[in-house]
Structure formats: structure tokens, C-alpha cells
mmCIF file of C-alpha atoms and ligand atoms in Angstrom:
data_model
loop_
_atom_site.group_PDB
_atom_site.id
_atom_site.type_symbol
_atom_site.label_atom_id
_atom_site.label_comp_id
_atom_site.label_asym_id
_atom_site.label_seq_id
_atom_site.Cartn_x
_atom_site.Cartn_y
_atom_site.Cartn_z
ATOM 1 C CA MET V 271 2.316 15.568 -22.829
ATOM 2 C CA SER V 272 3.537 14.678 -26.911
ATOM 3 C CA LYS V 273 1.991 12.110 -28.870
ATOM 4 C CA THR V 274 5.466 10.319 -29.118
ATOM 5 C CA ALA V 275 6.150 11.155 -25.338
ATOM 6 C CA GLN V 276 2.663 9.095 -24.483
ATOM 7 C CA ALA V 277 2.562 6.037 -26.931
ATOM 8 C CA ALA V 278 6.762 5.654 -25.341
ATOM 9 C CA THR V 279 4.654 5.565 -21.790
ATOM 10 C CA THR V 280 2.168 3.584 -22.767
ATOM 11 C CA GLN V 281 4.335 0.844 -24.175
ATOM 12 C CA ALA V 282 6.283 1.247 -21.061
ATOM 13 C CA LEU V 283 3.417 0.312 -18.605
ATOM 14 C CA ASP V 284 2.142 -2.411 -20.774
ATOM 15 C CA GLN V 285 4.013 -4.989 -19.209
ATOM 16 C CA ASP V 286 1.693 -5.831 -16.234
ATOM 17 C CA THR V 287 0.688 -9.660 -16.445
ATOM 18 C CA GLY V 288 -2.351 -9.193 -14.748
ATOM 19 C CA MET V 289 -5.717 -9.677 -16.339
ATOM 20 C CA LEU V 290 -7.173 -6.536 -15.254
ATOM 21 C CA HIS V 291 -5.128 -3.987 -13.466
ATOM 22 C CA MET V 292 -6.301 -0.877 -11.966
ATOM 23 C CA GLU V 293 -3.962 1.713 -10.041
ATOM 24 C CA GLY V 294 -4.722 5.241 -8.824
ATOM 25 C CA VAL V 295 -7.786 5.551 -9.829
ATOM 26 C CA TYR V 296 -9.988 8.580 -9.354
ATOM 27 C CA HIS V 297 -13.441 9.506 -10.473
ATOM 28 C CA ARG V 298 -15.987 12.431 -9.786
ATOM 29 C CA PHE V 299 -19.326 13.038 -10.803
ATOM 30 C CA GLY V 300 -19.733 16.547 -10.630
ATOM 31 C CA GLU V 301 -18.387 17.613 -7.080
ATOM 32 C CA HIS V 302 -19.031 14.435 -6.263
ATOM 33 C CA PRO V 303 -15.655 12.069 -5.746
ATOM 34 C CA ALA V 304 -17.292 8.316 -6.393
ATOM 35 C CA VAL V 305 -14.276 6.649 -6.089
ATOM 36 C CA GLN V 306 -10.667 7.649 -4.877
ATOM 37 C CA ASP V 307 -7.268 6.081 -5.323
ATOM 38 C CA VAL V 308 -8.162 2.578 -6.165
ATOM 39 C CA GLU V 309 -5.359 0.046 -6.975
ATOM 40 C CA LEU V 310 -7.214 -3.326 -7.670
ATOM 41 C CA ASP V 311 -5.766 -6.856 -9.729
ATOM 42 C CA VAL V 312 -7.819 -9.427 -11.124
ATOM 43 C CA HIS V 313 -5.191 -12.602 -11.951
ATOM 44 C CA PRO V 314 -6.315 -15.162 -13.993
ATOM 45 C CA GLY V 315 -8.876 -17.410 -13.458
ATOM 46 C CA GLU V 316 -9.685 -15.472 -10.400
ATOM 47 C CA VAL V 317 -12.913 -14.430 -8.738
ATOM 48 C CA VAL V 318 -12.335 -10.955 -7.111
ATOM 49 C CA CYS V 319 -15.394 -9.524 -5.057
ATOM 50 C CA LEU V 320 -15.850 -5.534 -4.796
ATOM 51 C CA LEU V 321 -18.020 -5.264 -2.066
ATOM 52 C CA GLY V 322 -19.606 -2.508 0.020
ATOM 53 C CA PRO V 323 -22.462 -0.313 1.401
ATOM 54 C CA SER V 324 -24.735 1.340 -1.457
ATOM 55 C CA GLY V 325 -23.189 3.890 -2.892
ATOM 56 C CA CYS V 326 -19.890 3.746 -2.371
ATOM 57 C CA GLY V 327 -18.420 3.152 -5.804
ATOM 58 C CA LYS V 328 -19.029 -0.479 -6.842
ATOM 59 C CA THR V 329 -20.264 0.314 -9.689
ATOM 60 C CA THR V 330 -18.554 3.161 -10.932
ATOM 61 C CA LEU V 331 -15.544 1.565 -10.589
ATOM 62 C CA LEU V 332 -16.819 -2.002 -12.642
ATOM 63 C CA ARG V 333 -17.973 0.888 -15.396
ATOM 64 C CA ILE V 334 -14.547 2.128 -15.249
ATOM 65 C CA ALA V 335 -13.258 -0.697 -15.691
ATOM 66 C CA ALA V 336 -15.819 -1.976 -18.550
ATOM 67 C CA GLY V 337 -15.259 1.250 -20.661
ATOM 68 C CA LEU V 338 -18.778 2.263 -19.834
ATOM 69 C CA GLU V 339 -17.394 5.290 -18.172
ATOM 70 C CA VAL V 340 -13.836 7.497 -19.481
ATOM 71 C CA LEU V 341 -11.551 7.312 -17.168
ATOM 72 C CA GLN V 342 -10.495 10.212 -15.198
ATOM 73 C CA HIS V 343 -7.310 9.456 -13.303
ATOM 74 C CA GLY V 344 -4.951 6.796 -13.132
ATOM 75 C CA ARG V 345 -4.597 3.843 -15.629
ATOM 76 C CA VAL V 346 -6.433 0.558 -16.493
ATOM 77 C CA ALA V 347 -4.541 -2.449 -18.308
ATOM 78 C CA ILE V 348 -6.438 -5.761 -19.374
ATOM 79 C CA ASN V 349 -3.841 -8.625 -20.014
ATOM 80 C CA GLY V 350 -0.905 -6.812 -19.869
ATOM 81 C CA ARG V 351 -2.580 -4.228 -22.232
ATOM 82 C CA THR V 352 -2.728 -0.363 -21.441
ATOM 83 C CA ILE V 353 -6.650 -0.200 -22.611
ATOM 84 C CA ALA V 354 -7.170 3.827 -20.639
ATOM 85 C CA VAL V 355 -5.273 6.441 -19.651
ATOM 86 C CA PRO V 356 -7.002 10.166 -19.233
ATOM 87 C CA GLY V 357 -6.965 12.369 -21.832
ATOM 88 C CA GLY V 358 -5.405 9.562 -23.987
ATOM 89 C CA ARG V 359 -6.605 5.826 -25.095
ATOM 90 C CA HIS V 360 -9.838 4.640 -24.279
ATOM 91 C CA LEU V 361 -10.603 1.554 -25.971
ATOM 92 C CA PRO V 362 -14.611 1.078 -26.823
ATOM 93 C CA PRO V 363 -16.116 -1.474 -24.039
ATOM 94 C CA GLU V 364 -16.427 -3.919 -26.673
ATOM 95 C CA LYS V 365 -13.391 -4.152 -27.762
ATOM 96 C CA ARG V 366 -11.966 -5.201 -24.287
ATOM 97 C CA ASN V 367 -13.119 -8.751 -24.715
ATOM 98 C CA VAL V 368 -15.218 -8.540 -21.208
ATOM 99 C CA GLY V 369 -18.018 -9.798 -20.729
ATOM 100 C CA LEU V 370 -20.865 -8.288 -19.076
ATOM 101 C CA VAL V 371 -23.913 -9.158 -16.577
ATOM 102 C CA PHE V 372 -25.965 -6.982 -14.615
ATOM 103 C CA GLN V 373 -28.879 -7.066 -12.626
ATOM 104 C CA ASP V 374 -31.007 -7.048 -15.094
ATOM 105 C CA SER V 375 -29.594 -7.806 -18.580
ATOM 106 C CA ALA V 376 -31.535 -7.359 -20.811
ATOM 107 C CA LEU V 377 -31.965 -10.534 -23.522
ATOM 108 C CA PHE V 378 -33.029 -9.988 -27.463
ATOM 109 C CA PRO V 379 -36.485 -10.334 -26.863
ATOM 110 C CA HIS V 380 -37.133 -11.585 -30.492
ATOM 111 C CA LEU V 381 -34.501 -13.610 -30.326
ATOM 112 C CA THR V 382 -34.235 -17.593 -28.814
ATOM 113 C CA VAL V 383 -32.313 -18.358 -25.973
ATOM 114 C CA LEU V 384 -29.632 -19.570 -28.371
ATOM 115 C CA GLU V 385 -29.450 -17.127 -30.987
ATOM 116 C CA ASN V 386 -28.904 -14.841 -27.592
ATOM 117 C CA VAL V 387 -26.296 -16.839 -27.190
ATOM 118 C CA THR V 388 -24.934 -16.721 -30.660
ATOM 119 C CA PHE V 389 -25.639 -13.123 -31.335
ATOM 120 C CA GLY V 390 -22.530 -11.254 -31.449
ATOM 121 C CA LEU V 391 -20.194 -13.606 -32.160
ATOM 122 C CA PRO V 392 -18.642 -13.916 -35.477
ATOM 123 C CA GLY V 393 -20.358 -16.627 -38.191
ATOM 124 C CA ARG V 394 -23.037 -17.030 -36.042
ATOM 125 C CA GLN V 395 -24.756 -19.198 -37.834
ATOM 126 C CA GLY V 396 -21.744 -21.696 -38.260
ATOM 127 C CA ARG V 397 -22.364 -25.032 -36.421
ATOM 128 C CA GLY V 398 -19.260 -24.566 -34.065
ATOM 129 C CA GLN V 399 -20.827 -21.598 -32.787
ATOM 130 C CA ARG V 400 -24.357 -23.060 -32.243
ATOM 131 C CA HIS V 401 -22.002 -25.922 -30.626
ATOM 132 C CA HIS V 402 -20.666 -24.096 -28.426
ATOM 133 C CA ALA V 403 -23.885 -22.000 -27.306
ATOM 134 C CA LEU V 404 -25.496 -24.844 -26.324
ATOM 135 C CA ALA V 405 -22.433 -26.544 -24.578
ATOM 136 C CA LEU V 406 -22.564 -22.606 -22.690
ATOM 137 C CA LEU V 407 -25.864 -23.584 -22.245
ATOM 138 C CA GLU V 408 -25.858 -26.855 -20.597
ATOM 139 C CA LYS V 409 -23.432 -26.162 -18.320
ATOM 140 C CA LEU V 410 -25.814 -23.677 -17.288
ATOM 141 C CA GLY V 411 -29.117 -26.357 -17.308
ATOM 142 C CA MET V 412 -30.376 -24.296 -19.764
ATOM 143 C CA ALA V 413 -29.737 -26.426 -22.732
ATOM 144 C CA ALA V 414 -33.364 -27.522 -22.972
ATOM 145 C CA HIS V 415 -34.525 -23.900 -23.251
ATOM 146 C CA ALA V 416 -32.691 -23.488 -25.960
ATOM 147 C CA GLU V 417 -35.187 -22.596 -28.770
ATOM 148 C CA ALA V 418 -37.227 -20.592 -26.196
ATOM 149 C CA TYR V 419 -37.961 -16.719 -26.142
ATOM 150 C CA PRO V 420 -36.800 -14.963 -23.365
ATOM 151 C CA HIS V 421 -40.486 -13.734 -21.473
ATOM 152 C CA THR V 422 -41.323 -17.841 -21.442
ATOM 153 C CA LEU V 423 -38.359 -17.683 -18.882
ATOM 154 C CA SER V 424 -37.878 -17.043 -15.040
ATOM 155 C CA GLY V 425 -35.832 -14.291 -13.938
ATOM 156 C CA GLY V 426 -33.428 -17.190 -12.685
ATOM 157 C CA GLN V 427 -33.357 -18.904 -16.189
ATOM 158 C CA GLN V 428 -32.822 -15.127 -17.715
ATOM 159 C CA GLN V 429 -29.906 -14.370 -15.911
ATOM 160 C CA ARG V 430 -28.232 -17.492 -16.499
ATOM 161 C CA VAL V 431 -28.937 -17.323 -19.979
ATOM 162 C CA ALA V 432 -27.494 -14.149 -19.864
ATOM 163 C CA LEU V 433 -24.395 -15.856 -17.928
ATOM 164 C CA ALA V 434 -24.189 -17.943 -21.272
ATOM 165 C CA ARG V 435 -24.081 -14.733 -23.462
ATOM 166 C CA ALA V 436 -21.580 -12.941 -21.705
ATOM 167 C CA LEU V 437 -19.318 -16.168 -21.896
ATOM 168 C CA ALA V 438 -19.495 -17.156 -25.520
ATOM 169 C CA PRO V 439 -17.513 -15.179 -27.003
ATOM 170 C CA SER V 440 -15.105 -16.578 -24.269
ATOM 171 C CA PRO V 441 -14.167 -13.304 -22.676
ATOM 172 C CA GLN V 442 -10.510 -12.530 -20.904
ATOM 173 C CA LEU V 443 -12.744 -11.065 -18.004
ATOM 174 C CA MET V 444 -15.843 -11.295 -16.770
ATOM 175 C CA LEU V 445 -17.619 -7.949 -15.061
ATOM 176 C CA LEU V 446 -20.682 -9.173 -13.082
ATOM 177 C CA ASP V 447 -22.428 -6.040 -11.228
ATOM 178 C CA GLU V 448 -25.137 -7.660 -8.835
ATOM 179 C CA PRO V 449 -26.106 -10.189 -10.736
ATOM 180 C CA PHE V 450 -27.899 -11.749 -8.895
ATOM 181 C CA SER V 451 -29.398 -9.636 -6.566
ATOM 182 C CA SER V 452 -32.658 -9.775 -8.507
ATOM 183 C CA LEU V 453 -33.490 -13.297 -7.588
ATOM 184 C CA ASP V 454 -34.942 -14.607 -4.363
ATOM 185 C CA ALA V 455 -33.154 -16.492 -1.876
ATOM 186 C CA ARG V 456 -33.601 -20.087 -3.137
ATOM 187 C CA LEU V 457 -32.592 -19.406 -6.749
ATOM 188 C CA ARG V 458 -29.826 -17.053 -5.717
ATOM 189 C CA ASP V 459 -28.298 -20.272 -3.704
ATOM 190 C CA ARG V 460 -28.591 -22.526 -7.000
ATOM 191 C CA ILE V 461 -27.700 -19.565 -9.455
ATOM 192 C CA ARG V 462 -24.673 -18.225 -7.350
ATOM 193 C CA ASP V 463 -23.179 -22.378 -7.278
ATOM 194 C CA ASP V 464 -23.813 -22.983 -10.601
ATOM 195 C CA THR V 465 -22.069 -19.388 -11.767
ATOM 196 C CA LEU V 466 -19.301 -20.157 -9.213
ATOM 197 C CA HIS V 467 -18.466 -23.445 -11.357
ATOM 198 C CA VAL V 468 -18.746 -21.827 -14.645
ATOM 199 C CA LEU V 469 -16.711 -19.448 -13.843
ATOM 200 C CA LYS V 470 -13.673 -21.463 -12.650
ATOM 201 C CA GLU V 471 -14.738 -24.442 -15.126
ATOM 202 C CA VAL V 472 -13.896 -21.802 -18.305
ATOM 203 C CA GLY V 473 -11.260 -19.960 -15.960
ATOM 204 C CA ALA V 474 -11.911 -16.513 -16.711
ATOM 205 C CA GLY V 475 -10.660 -13.534 -14.276
ATOM 206 C CA THR V 476 -14.040 -12.106 -12.822
ATOM 207 C CA LEU V 477 -14.770 -9.441 -11.238
ATOM 208 C CA LEU V 478 -18.072 -9.087 -9.091
ATOM 209 C CA VAL V 479 -20.302 -6.455 -7.429
ATOM 210 C CA THR V 480 -21.940 -7.011 -4.517
ATOM 211 C CA HIS V 481 -23.078 -5.876 -1.653
ATOM 212 C CA ASP V 482 -24.027 -8.933 0.415
ATOM 213 C CA PRO V 483 -20.280 -10.141 2.643
ATOM 214 C CA GLU V 484 -22.061 -13.685 2.481
ATOM 215 C CA GLU V 485 -22.122 -13.769 -2.077
ATOM 216 C CA ALA V 486 -18.790 -12.488 -1.781
ATOM 217 C CA MET V 487 -17.318 -14.295 0.841
ATOM 218 C CA PHE V 488 -18.998 -17.856 -0.971
ATOM 219 C CA MET V 489 -18.455 -16.664 -4.768
ATOM 220 C CA ALA V 490 -14.312 -14.708 -4.341
ATOM 221 C CA ASP V 491 -10.916 -15.856 -3.945
ATOM 222 C CA ARG V 492 -10.270 -12.129 -2.518
ATOM 223 C CA ILE V 493 -12.571 -9.045 -2.015
ATOM 224 C CA ALA V 494 -11.921 -5.377 -1.932
ATOM 225 C CA LEU V 495 -14.175 -4.089 0.748
ATOM 226 C CA MET V 496 -15.055 -0.561 -0.454
ATOM 227 C CA ARG V 497 -16.296 2.413 1.735
ATOM 228 C CA ASP V 498 -17.254 6.001 0.324
ATOM 229 C CA GLY V 499 -15.476 5.189 -3.149
ATOM 230 C CA ARG V 500 -11.782 4.098 -1.325
ATOM 231 C CA ILE V 501 -10.989 0.326 -1.227
ATOM 232 C CA VAL V 502 -10.541 -0.491 2.795
ATOM 233 C CA GLN V 503 -9.358 -3.799 2.877
ATOM 234 C CA THR V 504 -8.210 -6.429 -0.095
ATOM 235 C CA GLY V 505 -7.756 -9.912 1.168
ATOM 236 C CA THR V 506 -8.921 -14.000 1.100
ATOM 237 C CA PRO V 507 -12.041 -13.578 2.672
ATOM 238 C CA GLN V 508 -10.412 -15.611 5.709
ATOM 239 C CA GLU V 509 -8.298 -12.757 5.788
ATOM 240 C CA LEU V 510 -10.742 -9.817 5.671
ATOM 241 C CA TYR V 511 -13.516 -12.013 8.510
ATOM 242 C CA CYS V 512 -10.581 -13.214 10.975
ATOM 243 C CA ALA V 513 -8.259 -10.207 10.411
ATOM 244 C CA PRO V 514 -9.985 -7.232 9.883
ATOM 245 C CA LYS V 515 -8.083 -3.865 9.465
ATOM 246 C CA ASP V 516 -10.260 -1.959 11.347
ATOM 247 C CA PRO V 517 -14.077 -1.678 12.987
ATOM 248 C CA PHE V 518 -15.907 -0.981 10.140
ATOM 249 C CA VAL V 519 -14.169 -4.171 8.169
ATOM 250 C CA VAL V 520 -15.529 -6.192 11.308
ATOM 251 C CA THR V 521 -19.411 -4.546 11.280
ATOM 252 C CA PHE V 522 -19.583 -4.750 7.770
ATOM 253 C CA PHE V 523 -19.681 -8.933 8.014
ATOM 254 C CA GLY V 524 -22.297 -9.308 10.627
ATOM 255 C CA ASP V 525 -23.655 -8.686 13.881
ATOM 256 C CA VAL V 526 -21.298 -7.622 16.773
ATOM 257 C CA ASN V 527 -21.154 -7.459 20.374
ATOM 258 C CA GLU V 528 -19.176 -4.282 21.562
ATOM 259 C CA VAL V 529 -17.841 -3.091 24.771
ATOM 260 C CA SER V 530 -15.234 -0.648 26.255
ATOM 261 C CA GLY V 531 -12.041 -0.998 28.558
ATOM 262 C CA THR V 532 -8.994 0.301 30.204
ATOM 263 C CA VAL V 533 -6.036 -1.044 28.985
ATOM 264 C CA ARG V 534 -3.793 -2.801 32.025
ATOM 265 C CA GLY V 535 -1.399 -4.372 32.270
ATOM 266 C CA GLY V 536 -0.934 -5.532 28.025
ATOM 267 C CA ARG V 537 -4.992 -6.941 28.871
ATOM 268 C CA VAL V 538 -8.260 -5.362 28.114
ATOM 269 C CA GLU V 539 -10.784 -6.448 30.836
ATOM 270 C CA THR V 540 -14.382 -7.173 29.293
ATOM 271 C CA PRO V 541 -17.818 -8.437 31.039
ATOM 272 C CA VAL V 542 -16.383 -11.900 29.435
ATOM 273 C CA GLY V 543 -13.000 -12.273 30.080
ATOM 274 C CA ASP V 544 -9.874 -10.147 29.670
ATOM 275 C CA VAL V 545 -8.590 -10.006 26.165
ATOM 276 C CA ASP V 546 -5.053 -9.292 24.746
ATOM 277 C CA ALA V 547 -4.983 -5.228 24.147
ATOM 278 C CA ASP V 548 -3.041 -5.660 20.508
ATOM 279 C CA GLY V 549 -0.572 -3.190 21.343
ATOM 280 C CA LEU V 550 -2.736 -0.452 22.963
ATOM 281 C CA ALA V 551 -1.002 1.705 25.093
ATOM 282 C CA GLU V 552 -1.742 1.346 28.749
ATOM 283 C CA GLY V 553 -4.444 3.460 30.295
ATOM 284 C CA SER V 554 -6.091 4.101 26.528
ATOM 285 C CA THR V 555 -9.271 3.250 25.979
ATOM 286 C CA ALA V 556 -10.133 0.150 23.701
ATOM 287 C CA ARG V 557 -13.269 -0.850 22.088
ATOM 288 C CA VAL V 558 -13.529 -4.172 21.690
ATOM 289 C CA LEU V 559 -15.764 -6.224 19.175
ATOM 290 C CA ILE V 560 -16.932 -9.758 20.250
ATOM 291 C CA ARG V 561 -18.332 -11.914 17.275
ATOM 292 C CA PRO V 562 -21.623 -13.561 18.378
ATOM 293 C CA GLU V 563 -20.227 -16.367 17.497
ATOM 294 C CA ALA V 564 -17.066 -16.126 20.041
ATOM 295 C CA LEU V 565 -18.906 -16.481 22.973
ATOM 296 C CA ARG V 566 -20.009 -20.458 23.957
ATOM 297 C CA VAL V 567 -22.558 -20.736 26.283
ATOM 298 C CA ALA V 568 -23.150 -23.370 29.247
ATOM 299 C CA GLU V 569 -25.859 -23.759 31.395
ATOM 300 C CA LEU V 570 -24.390 -23.296 35.126
ATOM 301 C CA ASP V 571 -27.031 -25.585 37.791
ATOM 302 C CA ALA V 572 -27.040 -22.910 39.975
ATOM 303 C CA PRO V 573 -25.106 -19.190 40.009
ATOM 304 C CA PRO V 574 -21.277 -20.875 41.264
ATOM 305 C CA GLU V 575 -20.709 -18.321 45.198
ATOM 306 C CA ALA V 576 -18.845 -15.735 44.530
ATOM 307 C CA HIS V 577 -18.516 -16.192 40.740
ATOM 308 C CA ARG V 578 -19.345 -13.929 38.253
ATOM 309 C CA HIS V 579 -21.941 -14.909 36.038
ATOM 310 C CA SER V 580 -23.664 -14.156 33.385
ATOM 311 C CA HIS V 581 -28.022 -15.136 32.795
ATOM 312 C CA VAL V 582 -30.331 -15.698 29.681
ATOM 313 C CA LEU V 583 -32.529 -12.595 28.970
ATOM 314 C CA MET V 584 -34.228 -14.535 25.823
ATOM 315 C CA ALA V 585 -33.356 -17.395 23.063
ATOM 316 C CA LYS V 586 -34.765 -17.511 19.694
ATOM 317 C CA LEU V 587 -33.913 -20.290 17.275
ATOM 318 C CA LEU V 588 -32.911 -18.556 13.596
ATOM 319 C CA GLY V 589 -32.558 -22.394 12.128
ATOM 320 C CA ARG V 590 -29.040 -23.183 11.338
ATOM 321 C CA SER V 591 -28.450 -21.816 14.903
ATOM 322 C CA SER V 592 -29.494 -19.900 17.775
ATOM 323 C CA LEU V 593 -29.403 -16.430 19.356
ATOM 324 C CA VAL V 594 -28.892 -16.290 22.949
ATOM 325 C CA HIS V 595 -29.838 -12.372 24.545
ATOM 326 C CA LEU V 596 -27.672 -12.156 27.681
ATOM 327 C CA CYS V 597 -26.605 -10.286 30.348
ATOM 328 C CA ALA V 598 -23.214 -10.383 31.485
ATOM 329 C CA HIS V 599 -21.873 -8.889 34.757
ATOM 330 C CA ALA V 600 -18.584 -7.377 34.931
ATOM 331 C CA ARG V 601 -16.197 -7.390 38.049
ATOM 332 C CA ASP V 602 -17.243 -3.677 38.533
ATOM 333 C CA GLY V 603 -21.458 -4.778 38.445
ATOM 334 C CA CYS V 604 -21.806 -3.205 35.293
ATOM 335 C CA GLU V 605 -24.552 -5.252 32.958
ATOM 336 C CA SER V 606 -23.575 -5.401 29.434
ATOM 337 C CA HIS V 607 -26.223 -7.172 27.045
ATOM 338 C CA LEU V 608 -24.632 -9.153 24.540
ATOM 339 C CA HIS V 609 -25.481 -11.608 21.555
ATOM 340 C CA ALA V 610 -24.061 -15.490 21.780
ATOM 341 C CA ARG V 611 -24.869 -17.168 18.300
ATOM 342 C CA VAL V 612 -24.732 -20.756 19.460
ATOM 343 C CA PRO V 613 -25.139 -24.140 16.502
ATOM 344 C CA GLY V 614 -28.200 -26.088 16.560
ATOM 345 C CA VAL V 615 -31.155 -25.573 18.765
ATOM 346 C CA PHE V 616 -30.081 -24.199 22.191
ATOM 347 C CA LEU V 617 -32.992 -22.558 23.879
ATOM 348 C CA PRO V 618 -32.000 -21.982 27.401
ATOM 349 C CA ALA V 619 -34.868 -20.456 29.767
ATOM 350 C CA ALA V 620 -35.065 -16.688 30.561
ATOM 351 C CA GLN V 621 -33.066 -15.654 34.045
ATOM 352 C CA GLN V 622 -30.985 -19.121 33.336
ATOM 353 C CA PRO V 623 -28.176 -18.797 34.705
ATOM 354 C CA VAL V 624 -24.399 -19.758 32.271
ATOM 355 C CA ARG V 625 -21.204 -19.670 31.976
ATOM 356 C CA ILE V 626 -19.599 -17.628 29.120
ATOM 357 C CA HIS V 627 -16.194 -19.068 26.897
ATOM 358 C CA LEU V 628 -14.865 -16.371 25.093
ATOM 359 C CA ASP V 629 -13.043 -17.715 21.715
ATOM 360 C CA THR V 630 -10.912 -14.832 21.313
ATOM 361 C CA SER V 631 -10.044 -15.661 17.858
ATOM 362 C CA GLN V 632 -13.014 -13.779 17.087
ATOM 363 C CA VAL V 633 -12.399 -10.874 19.421
ATOM 364 C CA PHE V 634 -10.924 -7.694 17.724
ATOM 365 C CA VAL V 635 -9.951 -4.554 19.977
ATOM 366 C CA PHE V 636 -8.931 -1.376 18.464
ATOM 367 C CA PRO V 637 -8.479 2.022 19.889
ATOM 368 C CA ALA V 638 -11.363 3.934 20.870
ATOM 369 C CA ASP V 639 -11.157 7.398 18.653
ATOM 370 C CA GLY V 640 -10.788 4.949 15.496
ATOM 371 C CA ASP V 641 -13.849 4.887 13.814
HETATM 372 P P1 ATP O 845 -24.983 0.525 -5.173
HETATM 373 O O1 ATP O 845 -24.618 -0.568 -4.633
HETATM 374 O O2 ATP O 845 -26.207 1.259 -4.443
HETATM 375 O O3 ATP O 845 -25.158 0.513 -6.525
HETATM 376 P P2 ATP O 845 -22.429 1.245 -5.575
HETATM 377 O O4 ATP O 845 -21.488 0.947 -4.499
HETATM 378 O O5 ATP O 845 -22.144 0.612 -6.844
HETATM 379 O O6 ATP O 845 -24.031 1.669 -5.254
HETATM 380 P P3 ATP O 845 -21.982 3.877 -7.479
HETATM 381 O O7 ATP O 845 -23.209 3.317 -7.944
HETATM 382 O O8 ATP O 845 -20.785 3.477 -8.086
HETATM 383 O O9 ATP O 845 -22.241 2.827 -5.904
HETATM 384 O O10 ATP O 845 -22.024 5.266 -6.729
HETATM 385 C C1 ATP O 845 -21.208 6.056 -6.226
HETATM 386 C C2 ATP O 845 -21.540 7.409 -6.194
HETATM 387 O O11 ATP O 845 -21.757 7.717 -7.441
HETATM 388 C C3 ATP O 845 -22.858 7.866 -5.496
HETATM 389 O O12 ATP O 845 -23.245 8.399 -4.515
HETATM 390 C C4 ATP O 845 -23.852 7.886 -6.375
HETATM 391 O O13 ATP O 845 -24.772 8.663 -6.315
HETATM 392 C C5 ATP O 845 -22.867 8.595 -7.153
HETATM 393 N N1 ATP O 845 -23.019 8.356 -9.039
HETATM 394 C C6 ATP O 845 -22.518 7.241 -9.337
HETATM 395 N N2 ATP O 845 -23.071 7.339 -10.619
HETATM 396 C C7 ATP O 845 -23.686 8.848 -10.951
HETATM 397 C C8 ATP O 845 -24.005 9.321 -12.166
HETATM 398 N N3 ATP O 845 -23.904 9.265 -13.273
HETATM 399 N N4 ATP O 845 -24.047 11.068 -12.063
HETATM 400 C C9 ATP O 845 -23.742 11.514 -10.592
HETATM 401 N N5 ATP O 845 -23.444 10.726 -9.583
HETATM 402 C C10 ATP O 845 -23.299 9.453 -9.540
#
């Protein structure tokens, strides 16, 4: 394409209003396709989580947005401005007005916390900048450590400073790659909470990479779930959890019970009750995924005559919930081992007969030949 034509195309493309806009993005490392056909938007003030198993391409996509990888195919725009087209414009990371935080965001060891946060700000010695940096440190609970050096801080404190440093230039977009994964569980919960509130308060659009579905649900306004380089489903946490597009989306959010059955009269029989076949063809085999919390369990005094019943194999307290291992009996006599997750302490004895009620809103039916 000639330079003039390319400039015209870029100008025409500069109309997006989304904070981050990625379209038709592919990326290869040698022969290996790391990112394929990705369309993604992050709107102003929105937190979007890139979620997926290890190696699915999350970090590569974030690095493309940051400008740390050169775009090979597709287009990237930030705040309506095209910043990367293959073989054309590639705005370097420092000119993209993005804040970056990584798993181990190395702070400058020879600078104090406050100096780390003001580093890179224009006129960083000025009172205004110091005030601004201190206000950010205050929001993140680190103002008392402003004069400390990084080696005297815990890992969690260092991540808070890294976040303040990334936020200091008031970027339009924050790009966070597994920022909490090196922290222990209790600390992680607190820092996640503080980070979410600070991001919402400053109103930065945010793309956050994580492999942890609970973290994504906690942080995200929307989640983009990736698999093998592609985005499988994008939506609110509720949309992904309650209306998953395929079995991968269901299983990624936690342990599920899986049974199969034949579609008859628009229904599929399972050992814990019939469910709607969701439009699958009559006579076809359905794959039924049942979340453990879909099984409500009530103890029975004795197995009722001529009534299908289930019994307890074992029960374990997991803290906020109990996990009950059940043996459920189908009409044809087949037995299935199912897990029920029930709130609180509920520890029925082994062999206890139980009645199971199925909450069908947490049951998902797919063709058996789907992946
Ligand atoms: P993780 O959660 O483990 O960090 P991820 O989802 O972020 O994984 P990426 O780091 O984006 O995945 O990697 C995607 C694929 O690209 C992987 O197969 C990885 O091995 C490969 N890959 C990533 N970076 C490079 C590189 N610089 N050179 C060659 N292959 C790479």
C-alpha cells in the first residue's frame, strides 16, 4: 500500500471510540499460532479480564496491546487512535499512555517508594507531582512507606507501589499481567480488593490477565475467556457462568458433574431428574454438565418404597461449604458418582439415604460430540 493510501486508511480507522480496540489480531511465534482472530474492546472505566489456561495467549495479547510485541496482523487502537497496523504504524510502548503492571514489577532499588512513583513524571521534583504521588500511595495504603526503599517492603507492598507507579502518569489504559499471582492467598484478596476500588476511582480502562476464574469474576466487568489463542466467549461474569457457550466455558469455572443421556420428547433423563434437551435432536446423545451447587440434598429417614433414591458416600467440610459425594441411581439401575456442594456445615453419614433436588439453572446440555 502506498504511504498516502495507508495514511488515508489509518485516518478512516481512527474513528473508534473504545479505549482499547483490537480487531483481527493474529500472532505467531515461528510456526506456532499464539493468538488467532481476536476481537476485543475495553471501554473507558471498564475492567476486562483476559482469562484462560496457561499458554492460551493471554500475555501475548496484552503485550501486543502494550506495544511490547510488534503487531503481525490486524489493528490496535487506543482511544480512537490507531497505534499499530502490520508493516505500518507501531507506536512504542512509552508513547501509548498505558500503565503496565506485571507479576513481579521490579521497582528501582536505589529510589524510595515516593521516588519510584514520581519517576518518569514530567517535573517530578515539583510539589504538585509529589502531592499527586502521595495521594495515590494513600489510596493504596502505602503513604506511610513513602520514604522507604523497596527492599524493606513485602511482596504485596511492592505490588501496591508498582500499581501506584503505573497509575501516576494518569494513563488512559492500565494493562496488568497476573499482578497478584506471586502473593499468598490472604494478602492477594486484600490487594485485589484495593486495586479494584482504586481502578474504579481513577476510572482507567483496564485489561487484566489472569488464569484464575474466581479472580476474573471478582475483578471484571467483562471477561474474555481464551483457549488455544482464540477468545471463546466474552461477556459479564454472570453471562459466562450462567450462559456458557460450550463445555469448555462451563468446566473452566470449576468442577462439574458430567452425565450423558438420550434425548426423548425434548428431555434428557439424568440420575437426578430430567432436564430440557435445549433443542438437541430426538434420539441424539446429550452431554449434561451439572454444577455441584445445582444439587440440593435433603436427608431421608428411610428410603421410600418404590422410589428412586440416592445415598451418601462421604461428606467433607470445605469451610464455607460442604462437599457431599453421592451415589445416584438412575431408573435403569445405573449408578453415578456425583458431587454436591452445599452451603455451610452439612455432613451426612455414609450410606445416609437422601433426596436430591436439581436446580436446572446450573445444568448445561450440549451435544455429546462437542468438545
Ligand atoms: P501463562 O498463563 O502460562 O503465562 P499465556 O496464556 O499468557 O500463558 P502466552 O505467554 O501468551 O500464554 O503464550 C502463548 C503461546 O506462545 C505459548 O505456547 C508460549 O509458549 C508461546 N510463546 C510466548 N512467548 C513466546 C516467545 N517469545 N517465543 C516463542 N513462543 C512464545
